[in-house]
mmCIF file of C-alpha atoms (C1' of nucleotides) in Angstrom:
data_model
loop_
_atom_site.group_PDB
_atom_site.id
_atom_site.type_symbol
_atom_site.label_atom_id
_atom_site.label_comp_id
_atom_site.label_asym_id
_atom_site.label_seq_id
_atom_site.Cartn_x
_atom_site.Cartn_y
_atom_site.Cartn_z
ATOM 1 C CA MET Q 1 -0.125 0.031 0.023
ATOM 2 C CA ASP Q 2 2.363 2.633 -1.153
ATOM 3 C CA LYS Q 3 1.678 6.070 -2.725
ATOM 4 C CA ILE Q 4 1.026 4.582 -6.155
ATOM 5 C CA ASP Q 5 -1.627 2.087 -4.804
ATOM 6 C CA SER Q 6 -3.336 4.921 -2.997
ATOM 7 C CA LYS Q 7 -3.511 6.876 -5.988
ATOM 8 C CA LEU Q 8 -4.875 4.084 -7.912
ATOM 9 C CA LEU Q 9 -7.696 3.445 -5.178
ATOM 10 C CA LYS Q 10 -8.626 7.137 -5.458
ATOM 11 C CA LEU Q 11 -8.871 7.031 -9.142
ATOM 12 C CA LEU Q 12 -10.918 3.784 -9.107
ATOM 13 C CA GLN Q 13 -13.178 5.019 -6.476
ATOM 14 C CA GLN Q 14 -14.065 8.140 -8.828
ATOM 15 C CA ASP Q 15 -14.285 6.142 -11.876
ATOM 16 C CA ALA Q 16 -13.551 2.338 -12.365
ATOM 17 C CA SER Q 17 -14.586 2.315 -15.998
ATOM 18 C CA ARG Q 18 -11.235 3.783 -17.278
ATOM 19 C CA THR Q 19 -8.882 1.586 -19.070
ATOM 20 C CA ASN Q 20 -5.910 -0.042 -17.412
ATOM 21 C CA ALA Q 21 -3.599 1.971 -19.799
ATOM 22 C CA GLU Q 22 -5.153 5.316 -18.802
ATOM 23 C CA LEU Q 23 -4.682 4.560 -15.087
ATOM 24 C CA ALA Q 24 -1.216 3.289 -15.698
ATOM 25 C CA ALA Q 25 -0.351 6.646 -17.497
ATOM 26 C CA GLU Q 26 -1.904 8.516 -14.639
ATOM 27 C CA VAL Q 27 0.098 6.976 -11.989
ATOM 28 C CA GLY Q 28 3.278 6.541 -14.066
ATOM 29 C CA LEU Q 29 3.468 2.858 -14.507
ATOM 30 C CA SER Q 30 3.397 0.356 -17.322
ATOM 31 C CA PRO Q 31 0.167 -1.169 -18.153
ATOM 32 C CA SER Q 32 1.151 -4.674 -17.094
ATOM 33 C CA SER Q 33 2.659 -3.432 -13.783
ATOM 34 C CA CYS Q 34 -0.564 -1.270 -13.151
ATOM 35 C CA LEU Q 35 -2.758 -4.280 -13.738
ATOM 36 C CA ARG Q 36 -0.993 -6.423 -11.258
ATOM 37 C CA ARG Q 37 -1.335 -3.916 -8.760
ATOM 38 C CA ILE Q 38 -5.069 -3.685 -9.202
ATOM 39 C CA ARG Q 39 -5.342 -7.199 -9.183
ATOM 40 C CA ARG Q 40 -3.544 -7.495 -5.928
ATOM 41 C CA LEU Q 41 -5.751 -4.884 -4.394
ATOM 42 C CA HIS Q 42 -8.725 -7.033 -5.561
ATOM 43 C CA GLN Q 43 -7.055 -10.284 -4.151
ATOM 44 C CA THR Q 44 -6.183 -8.845 -0.836
ATOM 45 C CA GLY Q 45 -9.907 -7.335 -0.336
ATOM 46 C CA VAL Q 46 -9.046 -3.697 -0.244
ATOM 47 C CA ILE Q 47 -11.148 -3.419 -3.302
ATOM 48 C CA ASP Q 48 -14.487 -5.021 -2.455
ATOM 49 C CA ARG Q 49 -16.053 -4.876 -5.828
ATOM 50 C CA ILE Q 50 -16.872 -2.905 -8.899
ATOM 51 C CA VAL Q 51 -20.409 -1.539 -9.206
ATOM 52 C CA ALA Q 52 -22.664 0.611 -11.245
ATOM 53 C CA VAL Q 53 -24.057 3.583 -9.340
ATOM 54 C CA LEU Q 54 -27.294 4.647 -10.465
ATOM 55 C CA ASN Q 55 -28.932 8.082 -10.871
ATOM 56 C CA PRO Q 56 -31.745 7.384 -8.163
ATOM 57 C CA ALA Q 57 -34.223 10.014 -9.897
ATOM 58 C CA LYS Q 58 -33.874 8.199 -13.298
ATOM 59 C CA ALA Q 59 -34.200 4.837 -11.629
ATOM 60 C CA GLY Q 60 -37.570 5.896 -10.133
ATOM 61 C CA ARG Q 61 -36.400 6.391 -6.476
ATOM 62 C CA THR Q 62 -36.523 9.841 -5.761
ATOM 63 C CA MET Q 63 -37.394 9.710 -2.042
ATOM 64 C CA LYS Q 64 -34.986 9.226 0.629
ATOM 65 C CA ALA Q 65 -35.917 8.705 4.321
ATOM 66 C CA ILE Q 66 -34.130 8.118 7.581
ATOM 67 C CA ILE Q 67 -35.743 6.264 10.367
ATOM 68 C CA THR Q 68 -34.283 6.173 13.992
ATOM 69 C CA VAL Q 69 -35.639 3.284 16.038
ATOM 70 C CA GLU Q 70 -35.716 2.794 19.768
ATOM 71 C CA LEU Q 71 -36.363 -0.890 20.828
ATOM 72 C CA GLU Q 72 -38.306 -2.142 23.706
ATOM 73 C CA ARG Q 73 -35.521 -4.622 24.735
ATOM 74 C CA HIS Q 74 -32.205 -3.366 23.899
ATOM 75 C CA GLY Q 75 -30.082 -6.817 24.204
ATOM 76 C CA GLU Q 76 -27.682 -7.420 21.456
ATOM 77 C CA GLN Q 77 -29.513 -10.271 20.278
ATOM 78 C CA TYR Q 78 -32.812 -8.088 19.991
ATOM 79 C CA VAL Q 79 -30.857 -5.304 17.915
ATOM 80 C CA ARG Q 80 -29.547 -8.087 15.558
ATOM 81 C CA ARG Q 81 -32.823 -9.497 14.967
ATOM 82 C CA PHE Q 82 -34.311 -6.125 14.106
ATOM 83 C CA LEU Q 83 -31.252 -5.364 11.712
ATOM 84 C CA ASP Q 84 -31.666 -8.576 9.898
ATOM 85 C CA MET Q 85 -35.235 -8.108 9.413
ATOM 86 C CA ALA Q 86 -34.579 -4.479 8.130
ATOM 87 C CA ALA Q 87 -31.892 -5.731 5.818
ATOM 88 C CA LYS Q 88 -34.251 -8.019 4.095
ATOM 89 C CA GLU Q 89 -36.204 -4.876 2.743
ATOM 90 C CA PRO Q 90 -34.998 -3.854 -0.703
ATOM 91 C CA ALA Q 91 -35.835 -0.163 0.027
ATOM 92 C CA VAL Q 92 -33.504 -0.266 3.109
ATOM 93 C CA VAL Q 93 -30.103 0.753 1.927
ATOM 94 C CA GLN Q 94 -28.304 0.928 5.105
ATOM 95 C CA ALA Q 95 -29.026 -0.544 8.505
ATOM 96 C CA TYR Q 96 -26.994 0.234 11.612
ATOM 97 C CA SER Q 97 -27.084 -0.189 15.231
ATOM 98 C CA VAL Q 98 -25.789 2.883 16.967
ATOM 99 C CA SER Q 99 -24.851 4.309 20.146
ATOM 100 C CA GLY Q 100 -26.925 6.729 22.084
ATOM 101 C CA GLU Q 101 -30.609 7.359 22.738
ATOM 102 C CA THR Q 102 -31.633 5.390 19.680
ATOM 103 C CA ASP Q 103 -30.794 1.723 18.946
ATOM 104 C CA ALA Q 104 -30.864 1.629 15.215
ATOM 105 C CA LEU Q 105 -30.973 3.733 12.149
ATOM 106 C CA LEU Q 106 -32.250 2.994 8.738
ATOM 107 C CA MET Q 107 -31.547 4.829 5.583
ATOM 108 C CA LEU Q 108 -34.247 4.250 2.804
ATOM 109 C CA ARG Q 109 -34.666 4.572 -0.806
ATOM 110 C CA LEU Q 110 -38.247 4.953 -1.724
ATOM 111 C CA LYS Q 111 -40.559 5.313 -4.749
ATOM 112 C CA ASP Q 112 -43.335 6.957 -2.940
ATOM 113 C CA MET Q 113 -45.139 7.394 0.210
ATOM 114 C CA ASP Q 114 -47.251 4.106 -0.025
ATOM 115 C CA GLU Q 115 -43.957 2.235 -0.120
ATOM 116 C CA LEU Q 116 -42.976 3.854 3.010
ATOM 117 C CA ASP Q 117 -46.295 3.119 4.580
ATOM 118 C CA ALA Q 118 -46.079 -0.688 3.636
ATOM 119 C CA LEU Q 119 -42.585 -0.917 4.905
ATOM 120 C CA THR Q 120 -43.184 0.605 8.336
ATOM 121 C CA GLU Q 121 -46.047 -1.576 8.690
ATOM 122 C CA ARG Q 122 -44.007 -4.741 8.082
ATOM 123 C CA LEU Q 123 -41.097 -3.502 10.441
ATOM 124 C CA PHE Q 124 -43.040 -1.837 13.120
ATOM 125 C CA ARG Q 125 -46.104 -3.998 13.686
ATOM 126 C CA GLU Q 126 -47.504 -4.532 17.141
ATOM 127 C CA GLU Q 127 -45.855 -7.930 17.872
ATOM 128 C CA SER Q 128 -42.300 -6.332 17.056
ATOM 129 C CA ASN Q 129 -39.866 -5.128 19.546
ATOM 130 C CA VAL Q 130 -39.992 -1.609 18.563
ATOM 131 C CA ALA Q 131 -40.849 0.959 21.192
ATOM 132 C CA ARG Q 132 -40.669 4.115 19.143
ATOM 133 C CA TYR Q 133 -39.445 5.230 15.769
ATOM 134 C CA TYR Q 134 -39.009 8.625 14.084
ATOM 135 C CA THR Q 135 -38.974 9.075 10.373
ATOM 136 C CA ALA Q 136 -37.185 12.074 8.706
ATOM 137 C CA PHE Q 137 -37.282 12.863 4.990
ATOM 138 C CA VAL Q 138 -34.053 14.055 3.070
ATOM 139 C CA ILE Q 139 -34.828 17.438 1.712
ATOM 140 C CA ARG Q 140 -31.432 18.210 0.175
ATOM 141 C CA THR Q 141 -28.636 16.108 -0.614
ATOM 142 C CA GLY Q 142 -25.356 18.105 -0.128
ATOM 143 C CA LYS Q 143 -23.090 15.033 -0.549
ATOM 144 C CA GLU Q 144 -23.420 11.353 -1.285
ATOM 145 C CA THR Q 145 -20.327 9.503 -2.266
ATOM 146 C CA THR Q 146 -18.974 5.967 -2.230
ATOM 147 C CA GLU Q 147 -15.461 7.309 -1.963
ATOM 148 C CA ILE Q 148 -13.414 6.671 1.292
ATOM 149 C CA PRO Q 149 -10.540 8.976 1.699
ATOM 150 C CA ILE Q 150 -7.171 6.962 1.748
ATOM 151 C CA MET W 1 -36.597 0.842 -19.599
ATOM 152 C CA ASP W 2 -37.927 -2.804 -20.296
ATOM 153 C CA LYS W 3 -37.583 -5.862 -18.453
ATOM 154 C CA ILE W 4 -33.911 -6.623 -19.914
ATOM 155 C CA ASP W 5 -32.820 -3.098 -18.876
ATOM 156 C CA SER W 6 -33.966 -3.679 -15.378
ATOM 157 C CA LYS W 7 -32.171 -6.898 -15.159
ATOM 158 C CA LEU W 8 -29.053 -5.305 -16.537
ATOM 159 C CA LEU W 9 -29.186 -2.749 -13.778
ATOM 160 C CA LYS W 10 -29.649 -5.203 -11.286
ATOM 161 C CA LEU W 11 -26.667 -7.160 -12.388
ATOM 162 C CA LEU W 12 -24.394 -4.051 -12.970
ATOM 163 C CA GLN W 13 -25.253 -2.711 -9.462
ATOM 164 C CA GLN W 14 -24.162 -5.940 -8.049
ATOM 165 C CA ASP W 15 -21.093 -6.373 -10.203
ATOM 166 C CA ALA W 16 -20.024 -4.208 -12.980
ATOM 167 C CA SER W 17 -16.800 -6.024 -13.705
ATOM 168 C CA ARG W 18 -18.277 -8.837 -15.562
ATOM 169 C CA THR W 19 -17.750 -9.011 -19.255
ATOM 170 C CA ASN W 20 -20.388 -7.845 -21.785
ATOM 171 C CA ALA W 21 -20.550 -11.395 -23.230
ATOM 172 C CA GLU W 22 -21.448 -12.787 -19.790
ATOM 173 C CA LEU W 23 -24.127 -10.105 -19.172
ATOM 174 C CA ALA W 24 -25.466 -10.827 -22.741
ATOM 175 C CA ALA W 25 -25.865 -14.531 -21.930
ATOM 176 C CA GLU W 26 -27.675 -13.866 -18.602
ATOM 177 C CA VAL W 27 -30.178 -11.512 -19.986
ATOM 178 C CA GLY W 28 -30.442 -13.498 -23.133
ATOM 179 C CA LEU W 29 -29.162 -11.111 -25.838
ATOM 180 C CA SER W 30 -26.444 -11.045 -28.226
ATOM 181 C CA PRO W 31 -23.118 -9.114 -26.996
ATOM 182 C CA SER W 32 -23.620 -6.209 -29.439
ATOM 183 C CA SER W 33 -27.205 -5.679 -28.630
ATOM 184 C CA CYS W 34 -26.348 -5.838 -24.933
ATOM 185 C CA LEU W 35 -23.534 -3.264 -25.210
ATOM 186 C CA ARG W 36 -25.578 -1.090 -26.969
ATOM 187 C CA ARG W 37 -28.297 -1.184 -24.253
ATOM 188 C CA ILE W 38 -25.665 -0.525 -21.392
ATOM 189 C CA ARG W 39 -24.255 2.350 -23.509
ATOM 190 C CA ARG W 40 -27.829 3.883 -23.661
ATOM 191 C CA LEU W 41 -28.285 3.500 -19.904
ATOM 192 C CA HIS W 42 -25.083 5.450 -19.546
ATOM 193 C CA GLN W 43 -26.100 8.075 -21.942
ATOM 194 C CA THR W 44 -29.350 8.810 -20.618
ATOM 195 C CA GLY W 45 -27.821 8.894 -17.085
ATOM 196 C CA VAL W 46 -29.614 5.897 -15.503
ATOM 197 C CA ILE W 47 -26.156 4.655 -14.625
ATOM 198 C CA ASP W 48 -24.341 7.484 -13.138
ATOM 199 C CA ARG W 49 -20.813 6.035 -12.925
ATOM 200 C CA ILE W 50 -18.885 2.736 -12.448
ATOM 201 C CA VAL W 51 -16.851 2.843 -9.180
ATOM 202 C CA ALA W 52 -14.653 0.609 -7.102
ATOM 203 C CA VAL W 53 -16.168 0.048 -3.571
ATOM 204 C CA LEU W 54 -13.349 -0.402 -0.951
ATOM 205 C CA ASN W 55 -13.403 -2.417 2.179
ATOM 206 C CA PRO W 56 -13.352 0.282 4.807
ATOM 207 C CA ALA W 57 -11.348 -1.758 7.352
ATOM 208 C CA LYS W 58 -8.555 -2.822 4.964
ATOM 209 C CA ALA W 59 -8.452 0.787 3.618
ATOM 210 C CA GLY W 60 -7.887 1.950 7.072
ATOM 211 C CA ARG W 61 -11.282 3.677 7.889
ATOM 212 C CA THR W 62 -12.981 1.328 10.496
ATOM 213 C CA MET W 63 -15.167 4.017 12.346
ATOM 214 C CA LYS W 64 -18.285 5.224 11.280
ATOM 215 C CA ALA W 65 -20.269 8.055 12.976
ATOM 216 C CA ILE W 66 -23.421 9.725 12.320
ATOM 217 C CA ILE W 67 -23.937 13.448 13.403
ATOM 218 C CA THR W 68 -27.325 15.219 13.620
ATOM 219 C CA VAL W 69 -27.287 18.891 13.550
ATOM 220 C CA GLU W 70 -29.600 21.639 14.759
ATOM 221 C CA LEU W 71 -28.882 25.022 13.400
ATOM 222 C CA GLU W 72 -29.472 28.515 15.133
ATOM 223 C CA ARG W 73 -31.028 29.943 12.145
ATOM 224 C CA HIS W 74 -32.896 27.351 9.914
ATOM 225 C CA GLY W 75 -33.161 29.478 6.726
ATOM 226 C CA GLU W 76 -32.609 27.683 3.544
ATOM 227 C CA GLN W 77 -29.528 29.548 2.914
ATOM 228 C CA TYR W 78 -28.012 28.741 6.213
ATOM 229 C CA VAL W 79 -28.744 25.149 5.624
ATOM 230 C CA ARG W 80 -27.135 25.093 2.348
ATOM 231 C CA ARG W 81 -24.116 26.866 3.636
ATOM 232 C CA PHE W 82 -23.703 24.499 6.256
ATOM 233 C CA LEU W 83 -24.078 21.352 3.845
ATOM 234 C CA ASP W 84 -21.583 23.033 1.468
ATOM 235 C CA MET W 85 -19.083 23.291 4.340
ATOM 236 C CA ALA W 86 -19.689 19.646 5.485
ATOM 237 C CA ALA W 87 -19.253 18.383 1.957
ATOM 238 C CA LYS W 88 -15.952 19.716 1.672
ATOM 239 C CA GLU W 89 -14.751 17.319 4.374
ATOM 240 C CA PRO W 90 -13.344 14.111 2.922
ATOM 241 C CA ALA W 91 -14.390 12.091 6.001
ATOM 242 C CA VAL W 92 -18.017 13.184 5.365
ATOM 243 C CA VAL W 93 -19.471 10.633 2.829
ATOM 244 C CA GLN W 94 -23.151 11.862 3.123
ATOM 245 C CA ALA W 95 -24.628 15.053 4.029
ATOM 246 C CA TYR W 96 -28.315 15.622 3.936
ATOM 247 C CA SER W 97 -30.758 18.476 5.070
ATOM 248 C CA VAL W 98 -33.739 16.719 6.662
ATOM 249 C CA SER W 99 -37.324 17.238 8.057
ATOM 250 C CA GLY W 100 -38.058 17.272 11.535
ATOM 251 C CA GLU W 101 -36.297 18.209 14.685
ATOM 252 C CA THR W 102 -32.884 18.472 13.326
ATOM 253 C CA ASP W 103 -31.644 20.352 10.252
ATOM 254 C CA ALA W 104 -28.996 18.279 8.920
ATOM 255 C CA LEU W 105 -27.418 14.732 8.966
ATOM 256 C CA LEU W 106 -23.974 13.724 8.362
ATOM 257 C CA MET W 107 -22.407 10.202 7.815
ATOM 258 C CA LEU W 108 -18.725 10.032 8.524
ATOM 259 C CA ARG W 109 -16.076 7.555 7.628
ATOM 260 C CA LEU W 110 -13.290 7.934 10.214
ATOM 261 C CA LYS W 111 -9.797 6.747 11.021
ATOM 262 C CA ASP W 112 -9.908 7.384 14.699
ATOM 263 C CA MET W 113 -11.266 9.662 17.461
ATOM 264 C CA ASP W 114 -8.687 12.417 16.807
ATOM 265 C CA GLU W 115 -9.983 12.684 13.204
ATOM 266 C CA LEU W 116 -13.527 13.137 14.690
ATOM 267 C CA ASP W 117 -12.255 15.792 17.209
ATOM 268 C CA ALA W 118 -10.702 17.820 14.539
ATOM 269 C CA LEU W 119 -13.628 17.653 12.270
ATOM 270 C CA THR W 120 -16.009 18.696 14.757
ATOM 271 C CA GLU W 121 -13.748 21.455 15.751
ATOM 272 C CA ARG W 122 -13.875 22.782 12.112
ATOM 273 C CA LEU W 123 -17.492 22.334 11.617
ATOM 274 C CA PHE W 124 -18.905 23.502 14.954
ATOM 275 C CA ARG W 125 -16.723 26.235 16.147
ATOM 276 C CA GLU W 126 -18.368 28.979 17.855
ATOM 277 C CA GLU W 127 -18.803 31.585 14.843
ATOM 278 C CA SER W 128 -20.617 28.684 13.073
ATOM 279 C CA ASN W 129 -24.501 28.632 12.969
ATOM 280 C CA VAL W 130 -24.705 25.419 14.752
ATOM 281 C CA ALA W 131 -27.076 25.370 17.924
ATOM 282 C CA ARG W 132 -26.557 21.706 18.772
ATOM 283 C CA TYR W 133 -25.174 18.586 17.530
ATOM 284 C CA TYR W 134 -25.336 15.013 18.564
ATOM 285 C CA THR W 135 -22.852 12.371 17.576
ATOM 286 C CA ALA W 136 -23.810 8.441 17.278
ATOM 287 C CA PHE W 137 -21.324 5.960 16.505
ATOM 288 C CA VAL W 138 -22.226 2.880 14.362
ATOM 289 C CA ILE W 139 -21.983 -0.246 16.476
ATOM 290 C CA ARG W 140 -22.883 -2.825 13.924
ATOM 291 C CA THR W 141 -23.675 -2.764 10.234
ATOM 292 C CA GLY W 142 -26.614 -4.662 9.312
ATOM 293 C CA LYS W 143 -26.720 -3.640 5.702
ATOM 294 C CA GLU W 144 -24.858 -1.253 3.492
ATOM 295 C CA THR W 145 -25.381 -1.365 -0.120
ATOM 296 C CA THR W 146 -25.138 1.090 -3.154
ATOM 297 C CA GLU W 147 -27.904 -1.022 -4.869
ATOM 298 C CA ILE W 148 -31.256 0.756 -5.681
ATOM 299 C CA PRO W 149 -34.196 -1.594 -6.086
ATOM 300 C CA ILE W 150 -35.559 -1.247 -9.647
ATOM 301 C "C1'" DC X 1 31.211 -4.950 1.035
ATOM 302 C "C1'" DG X 2 29.498 -8.347 -1.811
ATOM 303 C "C1'" DG X 3 26.495 -12.205 -2.947
ATOM 304 C "C1'" DC X 4 21.855 -13.703 -2.694
ATOM 305 C "C1'" DC X 5 17.211 -13.440 -2.418
ATOM 306 C "C1'" DT X 6 12.637 -11.499 -3.357
ATOM 307 C "C1'" DC X 7 9.879 -8.672 -5.620
ATOM 308 C "C1'" DA X 8 8.333 -5.132 -8.737
ATOM 309 C "C1'" DT X 9 8.934 -3.450 -13.402
ATOM 310 C "C1'" DG X 10 8.705 -2.977 -18.792
ATOM 311 C "C1'" DC X 11 8.482 -4.921 -22.979
ATOM 312 C "C1'" DA X 12 6.365 -7.660 -26.493
ATOM 313 C "C1'" DA X 13 3.403 -11.601 -27.901
ATOM 314 C "C1'" DT X 14 -0.999 -13.557 -27.186
ATOM 315 C "C1'" DT X 15 -5.601 -13.838 -25.757
ATOM 316 C "C1'" DT X 16 -9.660 -11.951 -24.769
ATOM 317 C "C1'" DT X 17 -13.036 -8.490 -24.891
ATOM 318 C "C1'" DA X 18 -15.316 -4.434 -26.671
ATOM 319 C "C1'" DT X 19 -16.901 -2.099 -30.773
ATOM 320 C "C1'" DT X 20 -18.742 -1.307 -35.473
ATOM 321 C "C1'" DG X 21 -21.041 -1.854 -40.007
ATOM 322 C "C1'" DC X 22 -24.513 -4.123 -42.019
ATOM 323 C "C1'" DA X 23 -28.844 -6.704 -43.157
ATOM 324 C "C1'" DC X 24 -32.945 -8.053 -41.295
ATOM 325 C "C1'" DA X 25 -37.013 -8.172 -38.240
ATOM 326 C "C1'" DA X 26 -40.312 -6.283 -34.814
ATOM 327 C "C1'" DA X 27 -43.071 -2.403 -33.514
ATOM 328 C "C1'" DC X 28 -45.208 1.715 -34.020
ATOM 329 C "C1'" DT X 29 -47.365 5.790 -36.885
ATOM 330 C "C1'" DC X 30 -50.468 7.583 -39.904
ATOM 331 C "C1'" DG R 1 -50.828 -1.609 -45.021
ATOM 332 C "C1'" DA R 2 -46.855 1.180 -46.464
ATOM 333 C "C1'" DG R 3 -43.344 3.713 -44.371
ATOM 334 C "C1'" DT R 4 -40.610 4.897 -40.364
ATOM 335 C "C1'" DT R 5 -38.162 4.087 -36.404
ATOM 336 C "C1'" DT R 6 -36.008 0.986 -33.327
ATOM 337 C "C1'" DG R 7 -33.843 -3.036 -31.886
ATOM 338 C "C1'" DT R 8 -31.487 -7.279 -32.987
ATOM 339 C "C1'" DG R 9 -27.986 -10.790 -34.680
ATOM 340 C "C1'" DC R 10 -23.766 -11.858 -37.102
ATOM 341 C "C1'" DA R 11 -19.313 -11.232 -38.515
ATOM 342 C "C1'" DA R 12 -15.360 -8.480 -38.963
ATOM 343 C "C1'" DT R 13 -12.280 -5.123 -36.799
ATOM 344 C "C1'" DA R 14 -10.359 -2.479 -33.202
ATOM 345 C "C1'" DA R 15 -9.098 -2.062 -28.592
ATOM 346 C "C1'" DA R 16 -8.010 -3.722 -24.121
ATOM 347 C "C1'" DA R 17 -6.345 -7.189 -20.989
ATOM 348 C "C1'" DT R 18 -3.320 -10.651 -19.742
ATOM 349 C "C1'" DT R 19 0.967 -13.471 -19.712
ATOM 350 C "C1'" DG R 20 5.876 -15.052 -20.237
ATOM 351 C "C1'" DC R 21 10.187 -13.398 -19.690
ATOM 352 C "C1'" DA R 22 14.265 -10.868 -18.782
ATOM 353 C "C1'" DT R 23 15.928 -6.943 -16.218
ATOM 354 C "C1'" DG R 24 16.774 -4.021 -12.293
ATOM 355 C "C1'" DA R 25 15.943 -2.245 -7.522
ATOM 356 C "C1'" DG R 26 15.972 -3.077 -2.828
ATOM 357 C "C1'" DG R 27 16.514 -5.769 1.394
ATOM 358 C "C1'" DC R 28 19.054 -9.294 4.123
ATOM 359 C "C1'" DC R 29 22.707 -11.717 5.932
ATOM 360 C "C1'" DG R 30 27.348 -13.520 5.905
#
DNA sequence: CGGCCTCATGCAATTTTATTGCACAAACTC
DNA sequence: GAGTTTGTGCAATAAAATTGCATGAGGCCG
């Protein structure tokens, strides 16, 4: 993980569709050497995967919402069970257990209010372990990146 | 955006490193036709970009935190100014203005506590417009995907 | 200091993959 | 139902990734 690897990771996080030759030129290496580095970053798991990032609006998912959840029973196994249940929902893109007043936080990608209604119905019905939940809607997105600073 | 496009988007969101021929076989098209569809999805902006997703732990960013922010003055221009400032921070991976009690929510990728300390110092110093902020740490990640259901 | 080992590199050949031109077929319009 | 648009598959071509091999740099130990 020297300076060249870091630069490669930075470039690949921004745009992984560039050709190996371009990347090689950018970091000042030959294509073969550059390719071997990238492959190593894959094999060692630093690069987890290559994915297409969609434009949510054009993919029909304009609405974003954040739900914070407080459980009745806060034990680890209960939190885990709730997270597992939430993770199964395709509209849930992030699900965390967190420190502090609330136990869990969900980030949602929604098509419309009906979808939210149906989802909360499924996750927060009476027999569930949820004491309270609070839904906030995203009004404006100032930043949204998959890029991790290296 | 027919059924084949949807399937392509699903596959590309999961793994964009597969060859065009593989994808073509998967959706039941010829390579050329498949390629033209993918190109169109790019041009129309449905596919925003292709990126490498890193393993945070192996990239040296183990810590995740969520900060909710309440501003002194809640006007749109103040919220916007705060979001712009937060967006400049590399450790901030998501920055939203939200409805409800709090004005903004930040998602952070951190190396250690010192980094958090330095960041809060920069964002929440006295002359800023921040009335209150609350930091929660992510204990467990139940789900974290870039995939939008189509 | 020098030999030895390991590892990354560049070059060039090879293989694989993406891309394009073209003719045909489906769907849609009027 | 003729004409137009749009999508498709095939085959040729262009571009890109991948590999073998020889070289050179750096580290380690005697």
